PDB file of C-alpha atoms in Angstrom:
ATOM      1  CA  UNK A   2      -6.015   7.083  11.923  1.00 75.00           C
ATOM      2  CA  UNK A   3      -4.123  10.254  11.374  1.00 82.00           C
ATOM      3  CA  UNK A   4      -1.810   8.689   9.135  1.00 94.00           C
ATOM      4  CA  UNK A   5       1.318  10.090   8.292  1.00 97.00           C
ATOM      5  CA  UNK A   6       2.176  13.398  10.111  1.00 97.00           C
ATOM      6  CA  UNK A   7       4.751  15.716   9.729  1.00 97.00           C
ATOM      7  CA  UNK A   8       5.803  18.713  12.071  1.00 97.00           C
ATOM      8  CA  UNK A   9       6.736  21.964  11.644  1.00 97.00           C
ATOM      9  CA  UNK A  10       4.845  22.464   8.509  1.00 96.00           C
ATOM     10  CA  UNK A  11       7.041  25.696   7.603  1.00 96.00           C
ATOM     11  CA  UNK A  12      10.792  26.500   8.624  1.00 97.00           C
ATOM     12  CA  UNK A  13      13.058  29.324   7.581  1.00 97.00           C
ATOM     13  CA  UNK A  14      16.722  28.595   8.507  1.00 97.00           C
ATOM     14  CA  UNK A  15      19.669  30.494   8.474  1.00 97.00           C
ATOM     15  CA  UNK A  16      23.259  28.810   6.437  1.00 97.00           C
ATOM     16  CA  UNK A  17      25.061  26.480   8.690  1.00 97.00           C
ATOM     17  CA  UNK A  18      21.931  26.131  11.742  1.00 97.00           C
ATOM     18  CA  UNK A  19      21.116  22.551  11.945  1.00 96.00           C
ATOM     19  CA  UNK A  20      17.382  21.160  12.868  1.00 97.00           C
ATOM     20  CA  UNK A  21      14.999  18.062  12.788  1.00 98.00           C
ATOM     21  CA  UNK A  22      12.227  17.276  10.726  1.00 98.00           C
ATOM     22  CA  UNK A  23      10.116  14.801  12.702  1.00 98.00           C
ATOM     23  CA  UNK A  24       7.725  12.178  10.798  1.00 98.00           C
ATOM     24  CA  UNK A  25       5.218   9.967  12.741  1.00 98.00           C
ATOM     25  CA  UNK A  26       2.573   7.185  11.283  1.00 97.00           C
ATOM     26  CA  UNK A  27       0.373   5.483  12.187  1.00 96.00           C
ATOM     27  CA  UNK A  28      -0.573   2.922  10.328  1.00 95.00           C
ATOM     28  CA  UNK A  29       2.142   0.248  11.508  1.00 94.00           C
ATOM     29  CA  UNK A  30       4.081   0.124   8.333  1.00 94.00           C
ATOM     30  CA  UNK A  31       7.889  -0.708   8.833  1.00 92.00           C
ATOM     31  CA  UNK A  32       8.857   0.935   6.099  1.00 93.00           C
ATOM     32  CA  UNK A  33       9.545   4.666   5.574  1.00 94.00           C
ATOM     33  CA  UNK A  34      11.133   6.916   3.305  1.00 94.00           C
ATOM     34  CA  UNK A  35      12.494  10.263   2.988  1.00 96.00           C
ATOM     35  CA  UNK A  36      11.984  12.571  -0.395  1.00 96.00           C
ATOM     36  CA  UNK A  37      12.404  16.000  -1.077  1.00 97.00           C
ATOM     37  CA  UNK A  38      10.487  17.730  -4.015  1.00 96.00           C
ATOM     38  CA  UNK A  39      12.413  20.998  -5.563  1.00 94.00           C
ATOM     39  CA  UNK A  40      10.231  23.576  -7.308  1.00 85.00           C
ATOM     40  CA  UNK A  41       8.939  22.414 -10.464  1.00 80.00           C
ATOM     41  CA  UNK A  42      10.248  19.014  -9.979  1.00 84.00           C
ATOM     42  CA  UNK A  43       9.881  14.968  -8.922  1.00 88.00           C
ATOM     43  CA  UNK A  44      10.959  13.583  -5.839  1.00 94.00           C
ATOM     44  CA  UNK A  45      13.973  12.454  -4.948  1.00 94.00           C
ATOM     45  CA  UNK A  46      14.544   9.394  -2.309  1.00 93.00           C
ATOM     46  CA  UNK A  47      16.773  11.115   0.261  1.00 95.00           C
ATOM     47  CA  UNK A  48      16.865   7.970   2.868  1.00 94.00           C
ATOM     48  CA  UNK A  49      14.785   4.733   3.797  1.00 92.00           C
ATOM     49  CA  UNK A  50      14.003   2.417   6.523  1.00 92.00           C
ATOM     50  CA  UNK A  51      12.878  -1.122   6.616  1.00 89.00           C
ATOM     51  CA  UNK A  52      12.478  -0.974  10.105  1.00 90.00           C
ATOM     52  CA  UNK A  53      13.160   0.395  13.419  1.00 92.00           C
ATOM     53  CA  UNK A  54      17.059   0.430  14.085  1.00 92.00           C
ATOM     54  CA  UNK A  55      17.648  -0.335   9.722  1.00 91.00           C
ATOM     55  CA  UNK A  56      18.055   2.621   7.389  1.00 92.00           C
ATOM     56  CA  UNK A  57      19.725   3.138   3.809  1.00 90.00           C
ATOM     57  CA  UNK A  58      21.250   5.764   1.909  1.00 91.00           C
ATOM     58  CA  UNK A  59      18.824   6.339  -1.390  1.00 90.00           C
ATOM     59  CA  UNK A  60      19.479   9.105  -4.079  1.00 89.00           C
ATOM     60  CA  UNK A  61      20.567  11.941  -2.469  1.00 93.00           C
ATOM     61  CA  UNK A  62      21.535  11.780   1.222  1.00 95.00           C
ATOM     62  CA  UNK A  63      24.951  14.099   1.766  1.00 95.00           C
ATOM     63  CA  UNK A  64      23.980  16.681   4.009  1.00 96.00           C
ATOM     64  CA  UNK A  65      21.340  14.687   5.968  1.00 97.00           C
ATOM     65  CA  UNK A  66      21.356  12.126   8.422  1.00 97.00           C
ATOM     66  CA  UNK A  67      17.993   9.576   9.833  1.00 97.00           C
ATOM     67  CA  UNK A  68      17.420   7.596  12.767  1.00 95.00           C
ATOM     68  CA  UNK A  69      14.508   4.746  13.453  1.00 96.00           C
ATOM     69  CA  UNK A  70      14.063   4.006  16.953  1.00 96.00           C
ATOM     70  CA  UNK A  71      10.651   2.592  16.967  1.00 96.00           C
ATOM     71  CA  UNK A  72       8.464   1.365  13.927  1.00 96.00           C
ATOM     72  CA  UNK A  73       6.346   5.304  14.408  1.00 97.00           C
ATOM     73  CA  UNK A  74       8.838   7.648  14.143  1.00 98.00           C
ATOM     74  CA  UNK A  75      11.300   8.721  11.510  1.00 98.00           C
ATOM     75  CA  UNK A  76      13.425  11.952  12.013  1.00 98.00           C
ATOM     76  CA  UNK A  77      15.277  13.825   9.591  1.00 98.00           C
ATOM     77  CA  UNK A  78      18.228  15.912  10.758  1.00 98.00           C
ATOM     78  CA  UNK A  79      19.769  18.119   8.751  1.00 96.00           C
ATOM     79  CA  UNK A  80      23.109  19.239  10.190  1.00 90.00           C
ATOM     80  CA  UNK A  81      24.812  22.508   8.839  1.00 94.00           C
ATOM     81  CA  UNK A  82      22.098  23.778   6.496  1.00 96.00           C
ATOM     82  CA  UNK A  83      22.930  25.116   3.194  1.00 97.00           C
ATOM     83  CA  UNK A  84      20.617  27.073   0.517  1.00 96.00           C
ATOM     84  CA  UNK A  85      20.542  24.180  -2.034  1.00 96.00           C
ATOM     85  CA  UNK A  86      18.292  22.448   1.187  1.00 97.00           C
ATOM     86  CA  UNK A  87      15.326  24.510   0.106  1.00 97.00           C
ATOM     87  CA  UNK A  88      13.158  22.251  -0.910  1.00 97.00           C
ATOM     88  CA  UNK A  89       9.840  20.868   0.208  1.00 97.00           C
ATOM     89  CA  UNK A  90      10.352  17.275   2.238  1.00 98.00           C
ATOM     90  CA  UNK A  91       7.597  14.515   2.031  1.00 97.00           C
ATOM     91  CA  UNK A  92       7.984  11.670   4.669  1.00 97.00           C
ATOM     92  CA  UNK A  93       6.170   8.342   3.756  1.00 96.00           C
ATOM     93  CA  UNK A  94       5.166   5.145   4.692  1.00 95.00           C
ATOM     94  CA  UNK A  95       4.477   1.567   3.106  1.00 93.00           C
ATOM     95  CA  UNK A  96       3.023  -1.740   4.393  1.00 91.00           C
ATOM     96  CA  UNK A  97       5.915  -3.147   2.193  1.00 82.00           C
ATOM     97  CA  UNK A  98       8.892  -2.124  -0.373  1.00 72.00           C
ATOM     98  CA  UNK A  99       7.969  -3.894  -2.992  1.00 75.00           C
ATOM     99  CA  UNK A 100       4.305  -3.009  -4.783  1.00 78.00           C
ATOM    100  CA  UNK A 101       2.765  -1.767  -1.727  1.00 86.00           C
ATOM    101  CA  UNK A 102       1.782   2.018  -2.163  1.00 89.00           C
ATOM    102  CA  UNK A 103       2.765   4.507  -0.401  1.00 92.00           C
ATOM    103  CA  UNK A 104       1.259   7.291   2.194  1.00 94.00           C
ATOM    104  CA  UNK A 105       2.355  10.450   2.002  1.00 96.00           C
ATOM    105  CA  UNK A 106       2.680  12.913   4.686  1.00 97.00           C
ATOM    106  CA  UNK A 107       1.508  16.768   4.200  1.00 96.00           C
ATOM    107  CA  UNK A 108       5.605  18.157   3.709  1.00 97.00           C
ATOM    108  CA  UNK A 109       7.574  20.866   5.330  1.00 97.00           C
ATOM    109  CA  UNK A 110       8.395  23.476   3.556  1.00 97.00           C
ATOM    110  CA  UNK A 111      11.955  24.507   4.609  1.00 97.00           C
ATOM    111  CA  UNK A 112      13.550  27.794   3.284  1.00 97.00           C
ATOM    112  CA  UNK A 113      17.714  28.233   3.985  1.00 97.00           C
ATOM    113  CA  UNK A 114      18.977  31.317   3.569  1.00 96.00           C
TER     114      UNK A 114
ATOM    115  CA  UNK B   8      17.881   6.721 -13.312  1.00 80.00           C
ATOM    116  CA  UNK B   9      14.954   8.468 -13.493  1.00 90.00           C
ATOM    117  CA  UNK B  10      11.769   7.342 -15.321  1.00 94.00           C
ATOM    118  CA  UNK B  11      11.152   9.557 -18.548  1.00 96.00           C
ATOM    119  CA  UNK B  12       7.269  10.689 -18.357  1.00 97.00           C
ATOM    120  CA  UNK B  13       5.736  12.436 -21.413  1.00 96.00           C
ATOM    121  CA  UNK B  14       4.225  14.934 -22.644  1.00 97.00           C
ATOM    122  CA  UNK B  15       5.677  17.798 -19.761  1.00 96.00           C
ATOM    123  CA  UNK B  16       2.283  19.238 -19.831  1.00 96.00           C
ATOM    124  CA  UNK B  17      -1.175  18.681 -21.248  1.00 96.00           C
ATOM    125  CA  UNK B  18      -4.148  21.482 -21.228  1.00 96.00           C
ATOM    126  CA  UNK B  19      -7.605  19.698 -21.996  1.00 94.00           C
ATOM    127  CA  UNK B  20     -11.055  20.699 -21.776  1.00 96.00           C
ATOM    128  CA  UNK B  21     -13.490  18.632 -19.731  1.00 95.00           C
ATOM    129  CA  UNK B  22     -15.025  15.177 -20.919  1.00 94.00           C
ATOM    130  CA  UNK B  23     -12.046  15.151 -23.224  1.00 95.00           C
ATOM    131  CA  UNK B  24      -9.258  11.798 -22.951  1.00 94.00           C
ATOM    132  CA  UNK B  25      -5.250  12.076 -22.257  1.00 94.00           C
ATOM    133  CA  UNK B  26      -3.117   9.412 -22.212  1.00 96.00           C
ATOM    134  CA  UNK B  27       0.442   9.870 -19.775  1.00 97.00           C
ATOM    135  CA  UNK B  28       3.656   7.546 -20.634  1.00 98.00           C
ATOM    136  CA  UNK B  29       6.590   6.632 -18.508  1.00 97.00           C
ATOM    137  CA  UNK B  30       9.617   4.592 -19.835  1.00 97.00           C
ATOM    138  CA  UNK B  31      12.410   3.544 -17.923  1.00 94.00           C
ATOM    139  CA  UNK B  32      15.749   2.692 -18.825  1.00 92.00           C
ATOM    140  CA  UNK B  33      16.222  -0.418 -15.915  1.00 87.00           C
ATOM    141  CA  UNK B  34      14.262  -3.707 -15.556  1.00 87.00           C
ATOM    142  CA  UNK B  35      11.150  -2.643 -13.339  1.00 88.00           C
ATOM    143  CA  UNK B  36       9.515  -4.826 -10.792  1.00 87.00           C
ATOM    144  CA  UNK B  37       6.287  -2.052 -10.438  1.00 90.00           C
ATOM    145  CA  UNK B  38       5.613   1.062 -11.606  1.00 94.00           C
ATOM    146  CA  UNK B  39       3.268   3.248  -9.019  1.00 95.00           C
ATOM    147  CA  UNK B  40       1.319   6.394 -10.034  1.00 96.00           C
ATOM    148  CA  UNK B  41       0.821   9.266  -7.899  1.00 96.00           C
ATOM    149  CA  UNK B  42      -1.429  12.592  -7.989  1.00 96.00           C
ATOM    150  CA  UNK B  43      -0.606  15.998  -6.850  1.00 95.00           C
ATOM    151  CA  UNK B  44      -2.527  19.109  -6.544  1.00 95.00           C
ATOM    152  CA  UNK B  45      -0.569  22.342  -5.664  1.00 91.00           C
ATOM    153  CA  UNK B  46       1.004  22.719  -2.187  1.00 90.00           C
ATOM    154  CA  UNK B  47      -0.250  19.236  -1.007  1.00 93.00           C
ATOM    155  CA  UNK B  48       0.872  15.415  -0.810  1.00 93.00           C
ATOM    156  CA  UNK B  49       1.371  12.829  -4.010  1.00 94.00           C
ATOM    157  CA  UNK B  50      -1.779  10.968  -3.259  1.00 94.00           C
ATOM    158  CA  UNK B  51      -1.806   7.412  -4.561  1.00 93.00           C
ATOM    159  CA  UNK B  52      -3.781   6.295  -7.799  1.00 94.00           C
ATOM    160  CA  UNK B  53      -2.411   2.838  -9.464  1.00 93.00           C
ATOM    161  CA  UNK B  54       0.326   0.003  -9.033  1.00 93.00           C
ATOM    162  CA  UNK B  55       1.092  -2.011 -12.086  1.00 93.00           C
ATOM    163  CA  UNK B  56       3.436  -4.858 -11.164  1.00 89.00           C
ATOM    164  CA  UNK B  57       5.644  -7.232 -12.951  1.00 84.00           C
ATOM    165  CA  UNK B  58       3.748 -10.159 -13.917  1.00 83.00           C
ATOM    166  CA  UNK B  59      -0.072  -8.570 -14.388  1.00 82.00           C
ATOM    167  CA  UNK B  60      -1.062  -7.454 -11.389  1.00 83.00           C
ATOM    168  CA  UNK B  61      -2.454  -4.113 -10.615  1.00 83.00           C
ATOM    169  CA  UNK B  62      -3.945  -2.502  -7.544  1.00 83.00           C
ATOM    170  CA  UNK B  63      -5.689   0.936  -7.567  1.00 84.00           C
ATOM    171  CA  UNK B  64      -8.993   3.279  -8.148  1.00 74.00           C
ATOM    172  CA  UNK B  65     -11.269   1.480 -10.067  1.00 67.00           C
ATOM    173  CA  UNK B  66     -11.310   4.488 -11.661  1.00 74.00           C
ATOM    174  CA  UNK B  67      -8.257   4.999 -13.184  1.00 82.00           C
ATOM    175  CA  UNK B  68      -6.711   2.839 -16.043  1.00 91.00           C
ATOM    176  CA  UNK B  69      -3.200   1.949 -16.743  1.00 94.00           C
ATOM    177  CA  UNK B  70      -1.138  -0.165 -18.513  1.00 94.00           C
ATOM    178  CA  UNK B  71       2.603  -1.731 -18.280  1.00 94.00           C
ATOM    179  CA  UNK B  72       4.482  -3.260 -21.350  1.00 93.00           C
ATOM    180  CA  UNK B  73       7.476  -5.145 -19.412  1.00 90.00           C
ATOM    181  CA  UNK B  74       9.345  -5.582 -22.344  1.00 91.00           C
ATOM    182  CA  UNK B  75       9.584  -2.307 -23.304  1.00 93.00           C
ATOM    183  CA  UNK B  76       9.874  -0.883 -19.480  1.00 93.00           C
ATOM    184  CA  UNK B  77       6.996   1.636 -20.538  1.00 96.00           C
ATOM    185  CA  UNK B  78       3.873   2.497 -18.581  1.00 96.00           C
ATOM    186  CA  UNK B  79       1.065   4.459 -19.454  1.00 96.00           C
ATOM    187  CA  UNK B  80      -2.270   6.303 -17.246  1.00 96.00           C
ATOM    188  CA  UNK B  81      -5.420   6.932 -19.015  1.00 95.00           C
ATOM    189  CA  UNK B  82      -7.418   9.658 -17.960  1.00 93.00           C
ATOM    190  CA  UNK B  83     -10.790   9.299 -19.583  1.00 91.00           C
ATOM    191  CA  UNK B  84     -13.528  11.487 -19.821  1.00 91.00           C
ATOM    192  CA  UNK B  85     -11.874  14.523 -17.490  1.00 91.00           C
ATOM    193  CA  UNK B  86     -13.193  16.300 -14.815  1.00 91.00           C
ATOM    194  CA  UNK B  87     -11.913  19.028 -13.235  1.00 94.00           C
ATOM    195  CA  UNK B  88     -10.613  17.249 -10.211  1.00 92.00           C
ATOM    196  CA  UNK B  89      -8.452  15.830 -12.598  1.00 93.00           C
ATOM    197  CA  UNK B  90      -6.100  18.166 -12.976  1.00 95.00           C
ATOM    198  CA  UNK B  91      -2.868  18.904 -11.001  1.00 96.00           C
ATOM    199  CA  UNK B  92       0.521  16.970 -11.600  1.00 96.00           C
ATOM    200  CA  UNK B  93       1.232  13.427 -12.087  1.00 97.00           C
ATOM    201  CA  UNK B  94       4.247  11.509 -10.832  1.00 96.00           C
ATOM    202  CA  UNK B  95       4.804   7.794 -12.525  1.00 96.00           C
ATOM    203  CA  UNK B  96       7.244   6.082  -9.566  1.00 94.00           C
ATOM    204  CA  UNK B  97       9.169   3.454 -10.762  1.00 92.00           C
ATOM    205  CA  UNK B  98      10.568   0.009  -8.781  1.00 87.00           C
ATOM    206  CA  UNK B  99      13.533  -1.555 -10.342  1.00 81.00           C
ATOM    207  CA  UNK B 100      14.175  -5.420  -9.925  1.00 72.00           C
ATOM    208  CA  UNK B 101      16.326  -6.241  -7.116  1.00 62.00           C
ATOM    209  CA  UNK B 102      18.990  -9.749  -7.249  1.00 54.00           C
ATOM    210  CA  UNK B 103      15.871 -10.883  -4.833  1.00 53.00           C
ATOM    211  CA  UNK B 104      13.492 -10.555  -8.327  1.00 50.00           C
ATOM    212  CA  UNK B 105      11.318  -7.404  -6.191  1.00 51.00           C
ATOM    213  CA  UNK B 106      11.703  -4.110  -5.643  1.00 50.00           C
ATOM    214  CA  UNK B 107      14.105  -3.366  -3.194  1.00 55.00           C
ATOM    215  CA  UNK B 108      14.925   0.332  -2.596  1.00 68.00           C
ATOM    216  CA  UNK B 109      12.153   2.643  -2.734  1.00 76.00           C
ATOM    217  CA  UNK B 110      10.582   4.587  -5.487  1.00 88.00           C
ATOM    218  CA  UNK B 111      12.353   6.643  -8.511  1.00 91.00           C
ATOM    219  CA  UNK B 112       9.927   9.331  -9.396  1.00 94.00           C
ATOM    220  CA  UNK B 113       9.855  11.123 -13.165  1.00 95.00           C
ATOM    221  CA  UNK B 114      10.038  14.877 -13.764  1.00 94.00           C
ATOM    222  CA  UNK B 115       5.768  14.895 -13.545  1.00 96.00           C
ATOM    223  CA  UNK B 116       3.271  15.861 -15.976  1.00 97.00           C
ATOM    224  CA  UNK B 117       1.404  18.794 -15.452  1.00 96.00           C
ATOM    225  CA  UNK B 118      -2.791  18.454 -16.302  1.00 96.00           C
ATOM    226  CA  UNK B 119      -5.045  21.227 -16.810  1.00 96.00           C
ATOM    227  CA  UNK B 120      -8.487  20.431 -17.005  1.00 95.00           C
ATOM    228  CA  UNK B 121     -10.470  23.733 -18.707  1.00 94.00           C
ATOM    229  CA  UNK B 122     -14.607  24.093 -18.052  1.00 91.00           C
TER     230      UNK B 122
END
């Protein structure tokens, strides 16, 4: 099992381009989360799935936008980037929501400028 | 809200004991622990959940005081694979009585094992 993978592992954007972060797993787990991690800091829940065609806003989502079509894949789009989208973003996985952990994929690093 | 974790940073020297807290300010249903080393993925150590129940390394130790929405990871006898920065993740209770939305991480705590 690969488990959770995450493509491109380094982007550099310029303000206002737009671009997808794609997530894939594996593992069969419906659902899947979102986070990005800024320097120094925790992560913060940026949108969530329970399943293919179901997804929620969590902490931060203005600026991005998901999509679920099949129980695999998970895409992040960001539309008109802006500098504070720096960040590194984490996809995940879980068998479950509640008390299940969860599988973290190796991040993009994304760099607006 | 985000889960409080304390101290910001600890600096030990190997064999020695540290002890991590987390405190929330919300009814929790689970409160998840995560590892992570410079430029890589939060790797998964411990779930305490509401009621007892707690999966994880055998390894690692941890405790969770429901009434007083506090958790705490002991790190015992350290190695230096230890160290790197640790994440307590925090489930609050849904209407449902489980966790319904994901995980709210704390600030991290930053571990520095020393030879």
């Amino acid at each position: 099992n690969a488990g959770v993978t995450q493509t491109p592992k380094f982007r550099i954007l310029k303000i206002g381009q737009s671009m997808t972060l794609q997530c894939t797993q594996d593992m069969n787990h419906n659902y899947m989360y979102w986070y990005r991690q800024d320097p120094g800091m925790g992560l913060k829940l940026i949108y969530y799935s329970v399943g293919a065609g179901i997804t929620d806003k969590g902490e931060v989502p203005n600026g991005y936008n998901v999509s679920r079509s099949t129980t695999e894949d998970f895409p992040l789009r960001l539309e008109l980037a802006a500098p504070s989208q720096t960040s590194v973003y984490f996809c995940a996985s879980s068998y479950s929501v509640s008390g299940y952990e969860q599988y973290f994929g190796p991040g993009t690093r994304l760099t607006v400028t | 809200q985000q889960p409080v974790q304390s101290p910001q940073a600890v600096i030990l020297r190997e064999g020695e004991d540290a002890v991590i807290n987390c405190s929330s300010s919300k009814a929790l249903y689970s409160v998840h622990w995560y590892r992570q080393k410079h430029g890589e993925a939060p790797v998964f150590l411990m779930i305490l959940l509401k009621g007892g129940e707690q999966k994880g390394h055998e390894k690692i130790s941890a405790s969770f005081n429901e009434k007083k929405q506090q958790s705490s990871l002991y790190l015992t006898a350290s190695q230096l694979s230890y160290s790197g920065t640790y994440f307590c993740g925090t489930e609050r209770v849904w209407h449902s009585g489980g966790g319904a939305d994901g995980l709210t991480f704390g600030k991290g705590t930053h571990l520095i094992i020393q030879p």
